[in-house]
Amino acid sequence: MIKINEIVENILYSEEEALYSLSQKFMNLSAYAKRIRKEVERQTKKSVKSTSIVVALSRIQKQMKKVHPLIQDIKINNITAKSPLSEIVFEKTPTTINKYSQLYEKVKTTSDDFLTITLSTSEITIICSDRIKQSILNHFKETPIMIEAGLASIGISIDPKYYPMPNITYSLIRRIATKKIPLAETITTHAEIIFVFHQKDLSEILSLFQTQ
């Protein structure tokens, strides 16, 4: 049987604002208990008193430190910016897949270039430095579904110890989300998280991560 405490915790963790409010100890426990009471009863399939939910919330609150429970404290080792970049999207067909497999041989890159390729179920998405953009277009010899120019990226290098930890990308991307800056792409590796966005937002995004 699922305990009330477990259900309340699951509901709470599905509502970020409520979770943060509880962790900072300014939540009205009684009011929140009344709001989620019907959902708790639905999941437990029995009548539940609001006071029981308040007790569960109090227990969860005591287990929390006064920090945002979904955000990790991440030490950034280095930040690398790349621009100008472009995004090129091709339809995924036998011809374009064949061209993709030859790309690294036909298009010469340097250590200063940016090149990442994503094969989805129906598309091939390429984000590259503008220096090699035309070479890529010449290589594929296909009309792209989309070309978006004027992009930039920042690569955030972090300790590999963060790799198995939850909410690492979320903790970083949340800073950008609070500024309502649209992202073209998010790329993660073992020790780096890369955000791609419009070049006009480069200085603002850099400032979000340079001031920790």
PDB file of C-alpha atoms in Angstrom:
ATOM      1  CA  MET A   1       0.000   0.000   0.000  1.00  0.00           C
ATOM      2  CA  ILE A   2       1.316   3.449  -0.922  1.00  0.00           C
ATOM      3  CA  LYS A   3       1.731   5.642   2.131  1.00  0.00           C
ATOM      4  CA  ILE A   4       0.293   9.161   2.318  1.00  0.00           C
ATOM      5  CA  ASN A   5       3.797  10.540   2.830  1.00  0.00           C
ATOM      6  CA  GLU A   6       4.995   9.020  -0.471  1.00  0.00           C
ATOM      7  CA  ILE A   7       2.007  10.357  -2.406  1.00  0.00           C
ATOM      8  CA  VAL A   8       2.365  13.844  -0.946  1.00  0.00           C
ATOM      9  CA  GLU A   9       6.069  13.828  -1.814  1.00  0.00           C
ATOM     10  CA  ASN A  10       5.364  12.762  -5.419  1.00  0.00           C
ATOM     11  CA  ILE A  11       2.764  15.508  -5.835  1.00  0.00           C
ATOM     12  CA  LEU A  12       5.090  18.046  -4.278  1.00  0.00           C
ATOM     13  CA  TYR A  13       8.011  17.164  -6.559  1.00  0.00           C
ATOM     14  CA  SER A  14       5.756  17.578  -9.604  1.00  0.00           C
ATOM     15  CA  GLU A  15       5.154  21.230  -8.647  1.00  0.00           C
ATOM     16  CA  GLU A  16       8.427  23.138  -8.593  1.00  0.00           C
ATOM     17  CA  GLU A  17       6.986  26.336  -7.105  1.00  0.00           C
ATOM     18  CA  ALA A  18       5.394  24.455  -4.223  1.00  0.00           C
ATOM     19  CA  LEU A  19       8.563  22.444  -3.646  1.00  0.00           C
ATOM     20  CA  TYR A  20      10.689  25.581  -3.458  1.00  0.00           C
ATOM     21  CA  SER A  21       8.124  27.282  -1.210  1.00  0.00           C
ATOM     22  CA  LEU A  22       8.241  24.352   1.215  1.00  0.00           C
ATOM     23  CA  SER A  23      12.047  24.245   1.257  1.00  0.00           C
ATOM     24  CA  GLN A  24      12.215  27.973   2.054  1.00  0.00           C
ATOM     25  CA  LYS A  25       9.613  27.533   4.809  1.00  0.00           C
ATOM     26  CA  PHE A  26       7.120  30.087   3.559  1.00  0.00           C
ATOM     27  CA  MET A  27       4.470  27.631   2.386  1.00  0.00           C
ATOM     28  CA  ASN A  28       1.068  27.708   4.069  1.00  0.00           C
ATOM     29  CA  LEU A  29       0.940  23.991   4.858  1.00  0.00           C
ATOM     30  CA  SER A  30      -2.762  23.926   5.689  1.00  0.00           C
ATOM     31  CA  ALA A  31      -3.772  25.716   2.489  1.00  0.00           C
ATOM     32  CA  TYR A  32      -1.596  23.460   0.322  1.00  0.00           C
ATOM     33  CA  ALA A  33      -2.908  20.348   2.109  1.00  0.00           C
ATOM     34  CA  LYS A  34      -6.479  21.372   1.312  1.00  0.00           C
ATOM     35  CA  ARG A  35      -5.557  21.979  -2.340  1.00  0.00           C
ATOM     36  CA  ILE A  36      -4.023  18.542  -2.916  1.00  0.00           C
ATOM     37  CA  ARG A  37      -6.353  16.579  -0.629  1.00  0.00           C
ATOM     38  CA  LYS A  38      -8.591  15.272  -3.446  1.00  0.00           C
ATOM     39  CA  GLU A  39      -5.595  14.056  -5.430  1.00  0.00           C
ATOM     40  CA  VAL A  40      -4.166  12.307  -2.359  1.00  0.00           C
ATOM     41  CA  GLU A  41      -7.530  10.638  -1.766  1.00  0.00           C
ATOM     42  CA  ARG A  42      -7.727   9.602  -5.419  1.00  0.00           C
ATOM     43  CA  GLN A  43      -4.356   7.886  -5.229  1.00  0.00           C
ATOM     44  CA  THR A  44      -4.889   6.293  -1.811  1.00  0.00           C
ATOM     45  CA  LYS A  45      -8.494   5.350  -2.680  1.00  0.00           C
ATOM     46  CA  LYS A  46      -9.629   6.376   0.792  1.00  0.00           C
ATOM     47  CA  SER A  47     -10.648   9.408   2.808  1.00  0.00           C
ATOM     48  CA  VAL A  48      -7.679  11.478   4.022  1.00  0.00           C
ATOM     49  CA  LYS A  49      -7.716  14.283   6.561  1.00  0.00           C
ATOM     50  CA  SER A  50      -5.960  17.551   5.701  1.00  0.00           C
ATOM     51  CA  THR A  51      -4.109  17.292   9.021  1.00  0.00           C
ATOM     52  CA  SER A  52      -2.509  14.023   7.859  1.00  0.00           C
ATOM     53  CA  ILE A  53      -1.246  15.787   4.747  1.00  0.00           C
ATOM     54  CA  VAL A  54       0.111  18.654   6.861  1.00  0.00           C
ATOM     55  CA  VAL A  55       2.016  16.135   8.987  1.00  0.00           C
ATOM     56  CA  ALA A  56       3.483  14.586   5.810  1.00  0.00           C
ATOM     57  CA  LEU A  57       4.520  18.014   4.511  1.00  0.00           C
ATOM     58  CA  SER A  58       6.157  18.857   7.842  1.00  0.00           C
ATOM     59  CA  ARG A  59       8.197  15.637   7.721  1.00  0.00           C
ATOM     60  CA  ILE A  60       9.349  16.353   4.168  1.00  0.00           C
ATOM     61  CA  GLN A  61      10.256  19.925   5.107  1.00  0.00           C
ATOM     62  CA  LYS A  62      12.414  18.762   8.027  1.00  0.00           C
ATOM     63  CA  GLN A  63      14.408  16.530   5.651  1.00  0.00           C
ATOM     64  CA  MET A  64      15.214  19.451   3.357  1.00  0.00           C
ATOM     65  CA  LYS A  65      18.061  21.903   3.655  1.00  0.00           C
ATOM     66  CA  LYS A  66      17.136  25.516   2.995  1.00  0.00           C
ATOM     67  CA  VAL A  67      18.186  25.293  -0.658  1.00  0.00           C
ATOM     68  CA  HIS A  68      16.221  24.616  -3.830  1.00  0.00           C
ATOM     69  CA  PRO A  69      15.720  20.825  -3.746  1.00  0.00           C
ATOM     70  CA  LEU A  70      15.923  20.468  -7.546  1.00  0.00           C
ATOM     71  CA  ILE A  71      19.011  22.606  -8.161  1.00  0.00           C
ATOM     72  CA  GLN A  72      22.540  21.273  -7.806  1.00  0.00           C
ATOM     73  CA  ASP A  73      25.431  23.485  -6.739  1.00  0.00           C
ATOM     74  CA  ILE A  74      27.771  23.067  -9.727  1.00  0.00           C
ATOM     75  CA  LYS A  75      31.350  24.294  -9.945  1.00  0.00           C
ATOM     76  CA  ILE A  76      32.141  25.463 -13.481  1.00  0.00           C
ATOM     77  CA  ASN A  77      35.747  24.819 -14.534  1.00  0.00           C
ATOM     78  CA  ASN A  78      35.778  26.669 -17.833  1.00  0.00           C
ATOM     79  CA  ILE A  79      33.517  28.413 -20.367  1.00  0.00           C
ATOM     80  CA  THR A  80      34.210  28.398 -24.119  1.00  0.00           C
ATOM     81  CA  ALA A  81      32.260  30.546 -26.592  1.00  0.00           C
ATOM     82  CA  LYS A  82      31.959  29.839 -30.326  1.00  0.00           C
ATOM     83  CA  SER A  83      30.462  32.097 -33.012  1.00  0.00           C
ATOM     84  CA  PRO A  84      29.220  32.634 -35.639  1.00  0.00           C
ATOM     85  CA  LEU A  85      27.423  29.322 -36.097  1.00  0.00           C
ATOM     86  CA  SER A  86      24.646  28.050 -38.348  1.00  0.00           C
ATOM     87  CA  GLU A  87      22.089  25.262 -38.049  1.00  0.00           C
ATOM     88  CA  ILE A  88      21.349  23.188 -41.154  1.00  0.00           C
ATOM     89  CA  VAL A  89      18.573  20.578 -41.224  1.00  0.00           C
ATOM     90  CA  PHE A  90      18.207  17.925 -43.928  1.00  0.00           C
ATOM     91  CA  GLU A  91      15.505  15.324 -44.383  1.00  0.00           C
ATOM     92  CA  LYS A  92      16.788  11.919 -43.298  1.00  0.00           C
ATOM     93  CA  THR A  93      16.916   9.770 -46.420  1.00  0.00           C
ATOM     94  CA  PRO A  94      19.251   7.000 -47.653  1.00  0.00           C
ATOM     95  CA  THR A  95      21.068   9.637 -49.729  1.00  0.00           C
ATOM     96  CA  THR A  96      21.601  12.103 -46.878  1.00  0.00           C
ATOM     97  CA  ILE A  97      22.616   9.317 -44.473  1.00  0.00           C
ATOM     98  CA  ASN A  98      25.242   8.230 -46.996  1.00  0.00           C
ATOM     99  CA  LYS A  99      26.457  11.828 -47.258  1.00  0.00           C
ATOM    100  CA  TYR A 100      26.528  12.066 -43.469  1.00  0.00           C
ATOM    101  CA  SER A 101      28.806   9.025 -43.196  1.00  0.00           C
ATOM    102  CA  GLN A 102      31.311  10.705 -45.551  1.00  0.00           C
ATOM    103  CA  LEU A 103      31.107  14.157 -43.983  1.00  0.00           C
ATOM    104  CA  TYR A 104      34.153  14.009 -41.736  1.00  0.00           C
ATOM    105  CA  GLU A 105      36.314  12.827 -44.619  1.00  0.00           C
ATOM    106  CA  LYS A 106      35.086  15.406 -47.128  1.00  0.00           C
ATOM    107  CA  VAL A 107      34.783  18.509 -44.918  1.00  0.00           C
ATOM    108  CA  LYS A 108      38.035  19.552 -43.294  1.00  0.00           C
ATOM    109  CA  THR A 109      37.774  20.965 -39.786  1.00  0.00           C
ATOM    110  CA  THR A 110      40.250  22.515 -37.357  1.00  0.00           C
ATOM    111  CA  SER A 111      40.359  22.562 -33.564  1.00  0.00           C
ATOM    112  CA  ASP A 112      38.741  26.008 -33.635  1.00  0.00           C
ATOM    113  CA  ASP A 113      35.698  24.819 -35.604  1.00  0.00           C
ATOM    114  CA  PHE A 114      32.374  23.806 -34.089  1.00  0.00           C
ATOM    115  CA  LEU A 115      30.579  20.804 -35.592  1.00  0.00           C
ATOM    116  CA  THR A 116      27.863  18.644 -34.104  1.00  0.00           C
ATOM    117  CA  ILE A 117      25.427  16.346 -35.907  1.00  0.00           C
ATOM    118  CA  THR A 118      22.184  14.842 -34.606  1.00  0.00           C
ATOM    119  CA  LEU A 119      20.343  12.026 -36.380  1.00  0.00           C
ATOM    120  CA  SER A 120      16.706  12.003 -35.301  1.00  0.00           C
ATOM    121  CA  THR A 121      13.952   9.751 -36.621  1.00  0.00           C
ATOM    122  CA  SER A 122      13.266  11.972 -39.642  1.00  0.00           C
ATOM    123  CA  GLU A 123      16.013  14.627 -39.822  1.00  0.00           C
ATOM    124  CA  ILE A 124      19.742  15.229 -39.833  1.00  0.00           C
ATOM    125  CA  THR A 125      20.585  18.383 -37.901  1.00  0.00           C
ATOM    126  CA  ILE A 126      24.005  19.966 -38.270  1.00  0.00           C
ATOM    127  CA  ILE A 127      25.288  22.897 -36.218  1.00  0.00           C
ATOM    128  CA  CYS A 128      28.582  24.212 -37.508  1.00  0.00           C
ATOM    129  CA  SER A 129      30.972  27.125 -37.673  1.00  0.00           C
ATOM    130  CA  ASP A 130      30.152  29.461 -40.533  1.00  0.00           C
ATOM    131  CA  ARG A 131      33.650  28.828 -41.915  1.00  0.00           C
ATOM    132  CA  ILE A 132      32.669  25.283 -42.954  1.00  0.00           C
ATOM    133  CA  LYS A 133      28.969  25.922 -43.639  1.00  0.00           C
ATOM    134  CA  GLN A 134      29.292  26.198 -47.414  1.00  0.00           C
ATOM    135  CA  SER A 135      31.517  23.112 -47.596  1.00  0.00           C
ATOM    136  CA  ILE A 136      28.810  21.118 -45.800  1.00  0.00           C
ATOM    137  CA  LEU A 137      26.092  22.403 -48.144  1.00  0.00           C
ATOM    138  CA  ASN A 138      28.255  21.578 -51.168  1.00  0.00           C
ATOM    139  CA  HIS A 139      28.896  18.095 -49.794  1.00  0.00           C
ATOM    140  CA  PHE A 140      25.239  17.195 -49.236  1.00  0.00           C
ATOM    141  CA  LYS A 141      24.025  18.722 -52.533  1.00  0.00           C
ATOM    142  CA  GLU A 142      20.483  18.655 -51.161  1.00  0.00           C
ATOM    143  CA  THR A 143      18.069  21.473 -50.368  1.00  0.00           C
ATOM    144  CA  PRO A 144      17.926  21.792 -46.569  1.00  0.00           C
ATOM    145  CA  ILE A 145      14.618  21.812 -44.717  1.00  0.00           C
ATOM    146  CA  MET A 146      15.952  24.752 -42.708  1.00  0.00           C
ATOM    147  CA  ILE A 147      19.008  26.972 -42.419  1.00  0.00           C
ATOM    148  CA  GLU A 148      19.350  29.226 -39.379  1.00  0.00           C
ATOM    149  CA  ALA A 149      22.315  31.591 -39.278  1.00  0.00           C
ATOM    150  CA  GLY A 150      23.514  34.009 -36.622  1.00  0.00           C
ATOM    151  CA  LEU A 151      23.942  31.453 -33.839  1.00  0.00           C
ATOM    152  CA  ALA A 152      26.518  31.111 -31.064  1.00  0.00           C
ATOM    153  CA  SER A 153      27.349  28.590 -28.362  1.00  0.00           C
ATOM    154  CA  ILE A 154      28.917  28.336 -24.955  1.00  0.00           C
ATOM    155  CA  GLY A 155      30.506  25.138 -23.693  1.00  0.00           C
ATOM    156  CA  ILE A 156      30.480  24.746 -19.918  1.00  0.00           C
ATOM    157  CA  SER A 157      33.198  22.400 -18.659  1.00  0.00           C
ATOM    158  CA  ILE A 158      32.446  20.672 -15.358  1.00  0.00           C
ATOM    159  CA  ASP A 159      33.990  17.913 -13.252  1.00  0.00           C
ATOM    160  CA  PRO A 160      33.088  14.382 -14.516  1.00  0.00           C
ATOM    161  CA  LYS A 161      31.870  13.620 -10.980  1.00  0.00           C
ATOM    162  CA  TYR A 162      28.627  15.391 -11.897  1.00  0.00           C
ATOM    163  CA  TYR A 163      27.875  12.997 -14.761  1.00  0.00           C
ATOM    164  CA  PRO A 164      25.815  10.434 -12.767  1.00  0.00           C
ATOM    165  CA  MET A 165      24.103  13.080 -10.636  1.00  0.00           C
ATOM    166  CA  PRO A 166      20.484  14.181 -11.295  1.00  0.00           C
ATOM    167  CA  ASN A 167      19.397  17.652 -12.449  1.00  0.00           C
ATOM    168  CA  ILE A 168      22.820  18.844 -13.631  1.00  0.00           C
ATOM    169  CA  THR A 169      21.651  20.071 -17.052  1.00  0.00           C
ATOM    170  CA  TYR A 170      18.446  21.355 -15.475  1.00  0.00           C
ATOM    171  CA  SER A 171      20.371  23.365 -12.883  1.00  0.00           C
ATOM    172  CA  LEU A 172      22.324  25.154 -15.623  1.00  0.00           C
ATOM    173  CA  ILE A 173      19.557  25.523 -18.196  1.00  0.00           C
ATOM    174  CA  ARG A 174      17.264  27.008 -15.549  1.00  0.00           C
ATOM    175  CA  ARG A 175      19.438  30.119 -15.441  1.00  0.00           C
ATOM    176  CA  ILE A 176      18.762  30.680 -19.149  1.00  0.00           C
ATOM    177  CA  ALA A 177      15.068  29.856 -18.792  1.00  0.00           C
ATOM    178  CA  THR A 178      14.573  32.567 -16.160  1.00  0.00           C
ATOM    179  CA  LYS A 179      15.705  35.111 -18.771  1.00  0.00           C
ATOM    180  CA  LYS A 180      13.298  33.656 -21.389  1.00  0.00           C
ATOM    181  CA  ILE A 181      16.133  33.170 -23.869  1.00  0.00           C
ATOM    182  CA  PRO A 182      15.296  30.559 -26.563  1.00  0.00           C
ATOM    183  CA  LEU A 183      17.780  27.748 -27.161  1.00  0.00           C
ATOM    184  CA  ALA A 184      18.449  26.164 -30.540  1.00  0.00           C
ATOM    185  CA  GLU A 185      20.187  23.119 -29.091  1.00  0.00           C
ATOM    186  CA  THR A 186      21.472  21.588 -25.858  1.00  0.00           C
ATOM    187  CA  ILE A 187      24.351  19.118 -26.139  1.00  0.00           C
ATOM    188  CA  THR A 188      25.757  17.125 -23.234  1.00  0.00           C
ATOM    189  CA  THR A 189      28.964  15.106 -22.977  1.00  0.00           C
ATOM    190  CA  HIS A 190      30.772  13.418 -20.097  1.00  0.00           C
ATOM    191  CA  ALA A 191      32.283  16.665 -18.822  1.00  0.00           C
ATOM    192  CA  GLU A 192      30.711  19.461 -20.858  1.00  0.00           C
ATOM    193  CA  ILE A 193      27.269  20.951 -21.457  1.00  0.00           C
ATOM    194  CA  ILE A 194      26.868  23.089 -24.592  1.00  0.00           C
ATOM    195  CA  PHE A 195      24.069  25.557 -25.236  1.00  0.00           C
ATOM    196  CA  VAL A 196      23.394  26.910 -28.737  1.00  0.00           C
ATOM    197  CA  PHE A 197      21.357  30.093 -29.155  1.00  0.00           C
ATOM    198  CA  HIS A 198      21.079  33.296 -31.181  1.00  0.00           C
ATOM    199  CA  GLN A 199      24.288  35.316 -31.288  1.00  0.00           C
ATOM    200  CA  LYS A 200      22.558  38.443 -29.943  1.00  0.00           C
ATOM    201  CA  ASP A 201      22.104  36.663 -26.579  1.00  0.00           C
ATOM    202  CA  LEU A 202      25.762  35.659 -26.182  1.00  0.00           C
ATOM    203  CA  SER A 203      26.866  38.375 -23.759  1.00  0.00           C
ATOM    204  CA  GLU A 204      23.804  37.931 -21.537  1.00  0.00           C
ATOM    205  CA  ILE A 205      24.178  34.162 -21.343  1.00  0.00           C
ATOM    206  CA  LEU A 206      27.894  34.452 -20.618  1.00  0.00           C
ATOM    207  CA  SER A 207      27.119  36.779 -17.708  1.00  0.00           C
ATOM    208  CA  LEU A 208      24.724  34.182 -16.253  1.00  0.00           C
ATOM    209  CA  PHE A 209      27.543  31.666 -15.846  1.00  0.00           C
ATOM    210  CA  GLN A 210      30.518  33.924 -15.198  1.00  0.00           C
ATOM    211  CA  THR A 211      28.933  35.225 -11.975  1.00  0.00           C
ATOM    212  CA  GLN A 212      28.460  32.164  -9.769  1.00  0.00           C
TER     213      GLN A 212
END
